[in-house]
């Protein structure tokens, strides 16, 4: 059986992607000199929040995910970041490939809220690999890639911020239910507000919202939503 090992050597934001995308550079190593004709991989990426420290502002930002700092001994559990597939072309002994990971700036996603709260430093990631290898000299032999194959990687927070800035420069993104959007649009039209920014600002300032307006709840809190 061929023994496979994996390591991540870097990450970059894909500036040409249609949506937010990170590209991780993977190094794949196979034992011996038996040719690997192809490698069909599945990769699960997890954030390991317990493997880094947090400034006070960062701790406030992740409080809705993990609670107060005094509870972190039991609450800083791994957070699912992505799950992607990758087909690795044929190689002998070692090769490097790009692992393309589509991302989201949806603040309802726990991983996005966690990453958005970080100011600087690194994001501790754990990549878990499995899949199928097609190997052999003069023919094909099918071998499994065991579930215990993994690689740790510390992604710079700047890589995430660069990716977000490429697609949402100077702003954020918020997903709302249709009825809330309709109510928000009606509020904006009723008060002749020139932009969505002005609309939200008026609500946050408590600018005469009607008593029956379902958006009154928007002025009740400036905290983050529950996970």
mmCIF file of C-alpha atoms in Angstrom:
data_model
loop_
_atom_site.group_PDB
_atom_site.id
_atom_site.type_symbol
_atom_site.label_atom_id
_atom_site.label_comp_id
_atom_site.label_asym_id
_atom_site.label_seq_id
_atom_site.Cartn_x
_atom_site.Cartn_y
_atom_site.Cartn_z
ATOM 1 C CA UNK A 1 0.000 0.000 0.000
ATOM 2 C CA UNK A 2 1.180 3.521 -0.806
ATOM 3 C CA UNK A 3 1.478 5.864 2.160
ATOM 4 C CA UNK A 4 0.284 9.399 1.491
ATOM 5 C CA UNK A 5 1.063 12.537 3.480
ATOM 6 C CA UNK A 6 -0.122 16.110 3.015
ATOM 7 C CA UNK A 7 1.057 19.574 3.952
ATOM 8 C CA UNK A 8 -0.147 23.091 3.147
ATOM 9 C CA UNK A 9 2.574 25.502 2.055
ATOM 10 C CA UNK A 10 0.577 28.693 1.538
ATOM 11 C CA UNK A 11 -2.706 30.423 0.764
ATOM 12 C CA UNK A 12 -3.817 33.338 -1.391
ATOM 13 C CA UNK A 13 -7.015 35.107 -2.324
ATOM 14 C CA UNK A 14 -8.109 34.391 -5.904
ATOM 15 C CA UNK A 15 -8.537 37.890 -7.330
ATOM 16 C CA UNK A 16 -10.051 36.554 -10.579
ATOM 17 C CA UNK A 17 -12.788 34.386 -9.031
ATOM 18 C CA UNK A 18 -16.432 35.371 -9.483
ATOM 19 C CA UNK A 19 -17.021 35.059 -5.726
ATOM 20 C CA UNK A 20 -14.896 35.039 -2.562
ATOM 21 C CA UNK A 21 -12.342 32.265 -3.001
ATOM 22 C CA UNK A 22 -9.193 31.128 -1.211
ATOM 23 C CA UNK A 23 -6.553 28.998 -2.932
ATOM 24 C CA UNK A 24 -4.470 26.750 -0.685
ATOM 25 C CA UNK A 25 -1.217 25.275 -2.002
ATOM 26 C CA UNK A 26 -0.958 21.592 -1.100
ATOM 27 C CA UNK A 27 2.090 19.347 -1.175
ATOM 28 C CA UNK A 28 1.214 15.666 -1.632
ATOM 29 C CA UNK A 29 3.842 13.007 -0.929
ATOM 30 C CA UNK A 30 3.592 9.312 -1.808
ATOM 31 C CA UNK A 31 5.925 6.681 -0.389
ATOM 32 C CA UNK A 32 8.176 4.703 -2.740
ATOM 33 C CA UNK A 33 8.534 5.232 -6.465
ATOM 34 C CA UNK A 34 5.295 3.634 -7.628
ATOM 35 C CA UNK A 35 3.534 5.986 -10.072
ATOM 36 C CA UNK A 36 0.324 7.599 -8.863
ATOM 37 C CA UNK A 37 -1.929 7.892 -11.914
ATOM 38 C CA UNK A 38 -4.556 10.021 -10.163
ATOM 39 C CA UNK A 39 -5.731 10.929 -6.697
ATOM 40 C CA UNK A 40 -9.398 11.686 -5.950
ATOM 41 C CA UNK A 41 -9.390 13.595 -2.660
ATOM 42 C CA UNK A 42 -11.986 14.864 -0.233
ATOM 43 C CA UNK A 43 -10.811 17.598 2.090
ATOM 44 C CA UNK A 44 -12.604 18.863 5.162
ATOM 45 C CA UNK A 45 -11.216 22.093 6.650
ATOM 46 C CA UNK A 46 -11.859 22.992 10.276
ATOM 47 C CA UNK A 47 -10.983 26.045 12.335
ATOM 48 C CA UNK A 48 -9.304 25.161 15.634
ATOM 49 C CA UNK A 49 -10.077 28.250 17.753
ATOM 50 C CA UNK A 50 -8.375 26.914 20.894
ATOM 51 C CA UNK A 51 -4.981 27.066 19.164
ATOM 52 C CA UNK A 52 -4.527 30.838 19.278
ATOM 53 C CA UNK A 53 -4.876 33.766 21.680
ATOM 54 C CA UNK A 54 -7.392 36.618 21.422
ATOM 55 C CA UNK A 55 -7.228 40.337 22.129
ATOM 56 C CA UNK A 56 -10.069 41.913 24.125
ATOM 57 C CA UNK A 57 -11.822 43.219 20.990
ATOM 58 C CA UNK A 58 -11.570 39.783 19.357
ATOM 59 C CA UNK A 59 -12.954 38.109 22.494
ATOM 60 C CA UNK A 60 -15.966 40.446 22.362
ATOM 61 C CA UNK A 61 -16.483 39.574 18.692
ATOM 62 C CA UNK A 62 -16.618 35.818 19.272
ATOM 63 C CA UNK A 63 -18.612 35.932 22.514
ATOM 64 C CA UNK A 64 -21.818 34.900 20.717
ATOM 65 C CA UNK A 65 -20.059 31.778 19.419
ATOM 66 C CA UNK A 66 -18.130 30.656 22.494
ATOM 67 C CA UNK A 67 -19.459 32.661 25.431
ATOM 68 C CA UNK A 68 -17.386 34.550 27.969
ATOM 69 C CA UNK A 69 -13.636 33.968 28.197
ATOM 70 C CA UNK A 70 -14.087 32.119 31.508
ATOM 71 C CA UNK A 71 -15.978 29.353 29.660
ATOM 72 C CA UNK A 72 -13.526 28.875 26.817
ATOM 73 C CA UNK A 73 -11.960 25.797 28.368
ATOM 74 C CA UNK A 74 -15.051 23.845 27.292
ATOM 75 C CA UNK A 75 -16.602 25.973 24.534
ATOM 76 C CA UNK A 76 -13.700 26.589 22.105
ATOM 77 C CA UNK A 77 -14.665 23.652 19.901
ATOM 78 C CA UNK A 78 -13.664 23.226 16.211
ATOM 79 C CA UNK A 79 -15.733 25.146 13.653
ATOM 80 C CA UNK A 80 -16.468 23.748 10.202
ATOM 81 C CA UNK A 81 -14.953 25.984 7.511
ATOM 82 C CA UNK A 82 -15.259 24.117 4.205
ATOM 83 C CA UNK A 83 -15.549 20.735 2.522
ATOM 84 C CA UNK A 84 -14.224 20.412 -1.026
ATOM 85 C CA UNK A 85 -13.122 17.790 -3.542
ATOM 86 C CA UNK A 86 -9.906 17.760 -5.549
ATOM 87 C CA UNK A 87 -8.581 15.618 -8.412
ATOM 88 C CA UNK A 88 -4.765 15.426 -8.294
ATOM 89 C CA UNK A 89 -3.058 14.605 -11.635
ATOM 90 C CA UNK A 90 -0.532 11.789 -11.922
ATOM 91 C CA UNK A 91 2.853 12.075 -10.220
ATOM 92 C CA UNK A 92 5.722 10.108 -8.745
ATOM 93 C CA UNK A 93 6.878 10.631 -5.147
ATOM 94 C CA UNK A 94 5.710 14.242 -4.690
ATOM 95 C CA UNK A 95 3.637 16.965 -6.297
ATOM 96 C CA UNK A 96 2.028 20.323 -5.493
ATOM 97 C CA UNK A 97 -1.519 21.343 -6.410
ATOM 98 C CA UNK A 98 -3.974 24.162 -5.724
ATOM 99 C CA UNK A 99 -6.947 23.465 -3.482
ATOM 100 C CA UNK A 100 -9.669 25.958 -4.433
ATOM 101 C CA UNK A 101 -12.054 26.775 -1.579
ATOM 102 C CA UNK A 102 -15.155 28.907 -2.295
ATOM 103 C CA UNK A 103 -16.025 31.064 0.727
ATOM 104 C CA UNK A 104 -18.939 33.163 1.894
ATOM 105 C CA UNK A 105 -19.387 36.458 3.712
ATOM 106 C CA UNK A 106 -22.770 35.354 5.040
ATOM 107 C CA UNK A 107 -22.748 36.449 8.696
ATOM 108 C CA UNK A 108 -25.219 33.678 9.576
ATOM 109 C CA UNK A 109 -22.340 31.209 9.115
ATOM 110 C CA UNK A 110 -20.337 30.547 12.297
ATOM 111 C CA UNK A 111 -16.972 30.362 10.491
ATOM 112 C CA UNK A 112 -17.588 33.730 8.804
ATOM 113 C CA UNK A 113 -18.518 35.419 12.076
ATOM 114 C CA UNK A 114 -15.404 33.980 13.703
ATOM 115 C CA UNK A 115 -13.089 35.140 10.917
ATOM 116 C CA UNK A 116 -14.696 38.583 10.767
ATOM 117 C CA UNK A 117 -13.988 39.056 14.486
ATOM 118 C CA UNK A 118 -10.225 38.498 14.144
ATOM 119 C CA UNK A 119 -8.074 41.606 13.913
ATOM 120 C CA UNK A 120 -4.669 40.148 13.020
ATOM 121 C CA UNK A 121 -2.465 37.119 13.544
ATOM 122 C CA UNK A 122 -3.251 33.678 12.144
ATOM 123 C CA UNK A 123 -6.219 31.329 11.848
ATOM 124 C CA UNK A 124 -5.396 27.779 13.043
ATOM 125 C CA UNK A 125 -6.778 25.356 10.467
ATOM 126 C CA UNK A 126 -6.846 21.568 10.345
ATOM 127 C CA UNK A 127 -7.235 19.869 6.952
ATOM 128 C CA UNK A 128 -8.617 16.315 7.026
ATOM 129 C CA UNK A 129 -8.078 14.189 3.919
ATOM 130 C CA UNK A 130 -9.585 10.995 2.535
ATOM 131 C CA UNK A 131 -10.236 9.595 -0.917
ATOM 132 C CA UNK A 132 -9.066 7.097 -3.517
ATOM 133 C CA UNK A 133 -5.690 6.633 -5.197
ATOM 134 C CA UNK A 134 -5.069 4.987 -8.564
ATOM 135 C CA UNK A 135 -1.537 3.625 -8.591
ATOM 136 C CA UNK A 136 0.619 0.957 -10.171
ATOM 137 C CA UNK A 137 3.321 0.211 -12.751
ATOM 138 C CA UNK A 138 2.001 -1.156 -16.022
ATOM 139 C CA UNK A 139 -1.600 -1.108 -14.793
ATOM 140 C CA UNK A 140 -4.019 0.325 -12.251
ATOM 141 C CA UNK A 141 -4.388 -0.499 -8.615
ATOM 142 C CA UNK A 142 -7.057 1.161 -6.489
ATOM 143 C CA UNK A 143 -6.031 2.151 -2.966
ATOM 144 C CA UNK A 144 -7.858 4.120 -0.262
ATOM 145 C CA UNK A 145 -6.482 7.300 1.250
ATOM 146 C CA UNK A 146 -7.022 6.657 4.991
ATOM 147 C CA UNK A 147 -9.279 8.934 7.031
ATOM 148 C CA UNK A 148 -6.453 9.782 9.431
ATOM 149 C CA UNK A 149 -4.491 11.838 6.871
ATOM 150 C CA UNK A 150 -4.379 15.473 7.996
ATOM 151 C CA UNK A 151 -2.361 18.687 7.811
ATOM 152 C CA UNK A 152 -2.284 21.671 10.159
ATOM 153 C CA UNK A 153 -1.926 25.152 8.692
ATOM 154 C CA UNK A 154 -1.955 28.646 10.169
ATOM 155 C CA UNK A 155 -3.653 30.950 7.674
ATOM 156 C CA UNK A 156 -2.811 34.656 7.982
ATOM 157 C CA UNK A 157 -5.891 36.712 8.850
ATOM 158 C CA UNK A 158 -4.747 39.140 6.127
ATOM 159 C CA UNK A 159 -5.480 36.495 3.473
ATOM 160 C CA UNK A 160 -9.127 36.358 4.554
ATOM 161 C CA UNK A 161 -9.429 40.140 4.772
ATOM 162 C CA UNK A 162 -7.844 40.602 1.339
ATOM 163 C CA UNK A 163 -10.345 38.157 -0.163
ATOM 164 C CA UNK A 164 -13.323 39.914 1.442
ATOM 165 C CA UNK A 165 -12.072 43.348 0.401
ATOM 166 C CA UNK A 166 -11.814 42.222 -3.233
ATOM 167 C CA UNK A 167 -15.527 41.400 -3.383
ATOM 168 C CA UNK A 168 -17.008 43.713 -0.724
ATOM 169 C CA UNK A 169 -14.672 46.745 -0.717
ATOM 170 C CA UNK A 170 -15.253 48.956 2.274
ATOM 171 C CA UNK A 171 -18.562 47.341 3.178
ATOM 172 C CA UNK A 172 -20.252 44.247 4.583
ATOM 173 C CA UNK A 173 -23.001 41.908 3.481
ATOM 174 C CA UNK A 174 -26.228 41.013 5.279
ATOM 175 C CA UNK A 175 -28.830 38.377 4.345
ATOM 176 C CA UNK A 176 -32.416 39.093 5.407
ATOM 177 C CA UNK A 177 -35.720 37.205 5.006
ATOM 178 C CA UNK A 178 -38.014 38.420 2.229
ATOM 179 C CA UNK A 179 -40.663 39.858 4.575
ATOM 180 C CA UNK A 180 -38.003 41.819 6.480
ATOM 181 C CA UNK A 181 -36.595 43.168 3.207
ATOM 182 C CA UNK A 182 -40.089 44.216 2.111
ATOM 183 C CA UNK A 183 -40.648 46.008 5.417
ATOM 184 C CA UNK A 184 -37.254 47.685 5.155
ATOM 185 C CA UNK A 185 -37.988 48.865 1.607
ATOM 186 C CA UNK A 186 -41.373 50.203 2.707
ATOM 187 C CA UNK A 187 -39.722 52.093 5.585
ATOM 188 C CA UNK A 188 -37.165 53.607 3.219
ATOM 189 C CA UNK A 189 -39.850 54.701 0.738
ATOM 190 C CA UNK A 190 -42.107 56.073 3.472
ATOM 191 C CA UNK A 191 -39.334 58.276 4.856
ATOM 192 C CA UNK A 192 -37.817 59.144 1.430
ATOM 193 C CA UNK A 193 -34.360 57.997 2.531
ATOM 194 C CA UNK A 194 -31.666 58.256 -0.185
ATOM 195 C CA UNK A 195 -29.775 54.984 0.478
ATOM 196 C CA UNK A 196 -29.778 51.737 2.429
ATOM 197 C CA UNK A 197 -27.038 53.170 4.642
ATOM 198 C CA UNK A 198 -29.249 56.106 5.529
ATOM 199 C CA UNK A 199 -32.170 53.734 6.144
ATOM 200 C CA UNK A 200 -30.271 51.575 8.620
ATOM 201 C CA UNK A 201 -28.757 54.667 10.272
ATOM 202 C CA UNK A 202 -32.251 56.117 10.787
ATOM 203 C CA UNK A 203 -33.441 52.880 12.361
ATOM 204 C CA UNK A 204 -30.426 52.695 14.647
ATOM 205 C CA UNK A 205 -31.066 56.277 15.757
ATOM 206 C CA UNK A 206 -34.708 55.461 16.498
ATOM 207 C CA UNK A 207 -36.056 57.881 13.867
ATOM 208 C CA UNK A 208 -39.831 57.623 14.370
ATOM 209 C CA UNK A 209 -40.464 53.968 13.461
ATOM 210 C CA UNK A 210 -44.208 53.139 13.288
ATOM 211 C CA UNK A 211 -45.447 51.089 16.263
ATOM 212 C CA UNK A 212 -46.488 48.197 14.020
ATOM 213 C CA UNK A 213 -43.204 48.162 12.055
ATOM 214 C CA UNK A 214 -41.580 44.673 12.282
ATOM 215 C CA UNK A 215 -38.201 46.386 11.979
ATOM 216 C CA UNK A 216 -38.541 47.910 15.468
ATOM 217 C CA UNK A 217 -36.483 44.923 16.677
ATOM 218 C CA UNK A 218 -33.533 46.218 14.650
ATOM 219 C CA UNK A 219 -33.222 49.167 17.032
ATOM 220 C CA UNK A 220 -33.432 47.015 20.155
ATOM 221 C CA UNK A 221 -29.908 45.631 19.952
ATOM 222 C CA UNK A 222 -26.609 46.215 18.219
ATOM 223 C CA UNK A 223 -25.223 42.805 19.216
ATOM 224 C CA UNK A 224 -24.491 39.871 16.966
ATOM 225 C CA UNK A 225 -27.065 37.191 16.177
ATOM 226 C CA UNK A 226 -27.044 33.835 17.918
ATOM 227 C CA UNK A 227 -25.151 31.042 16.133
#
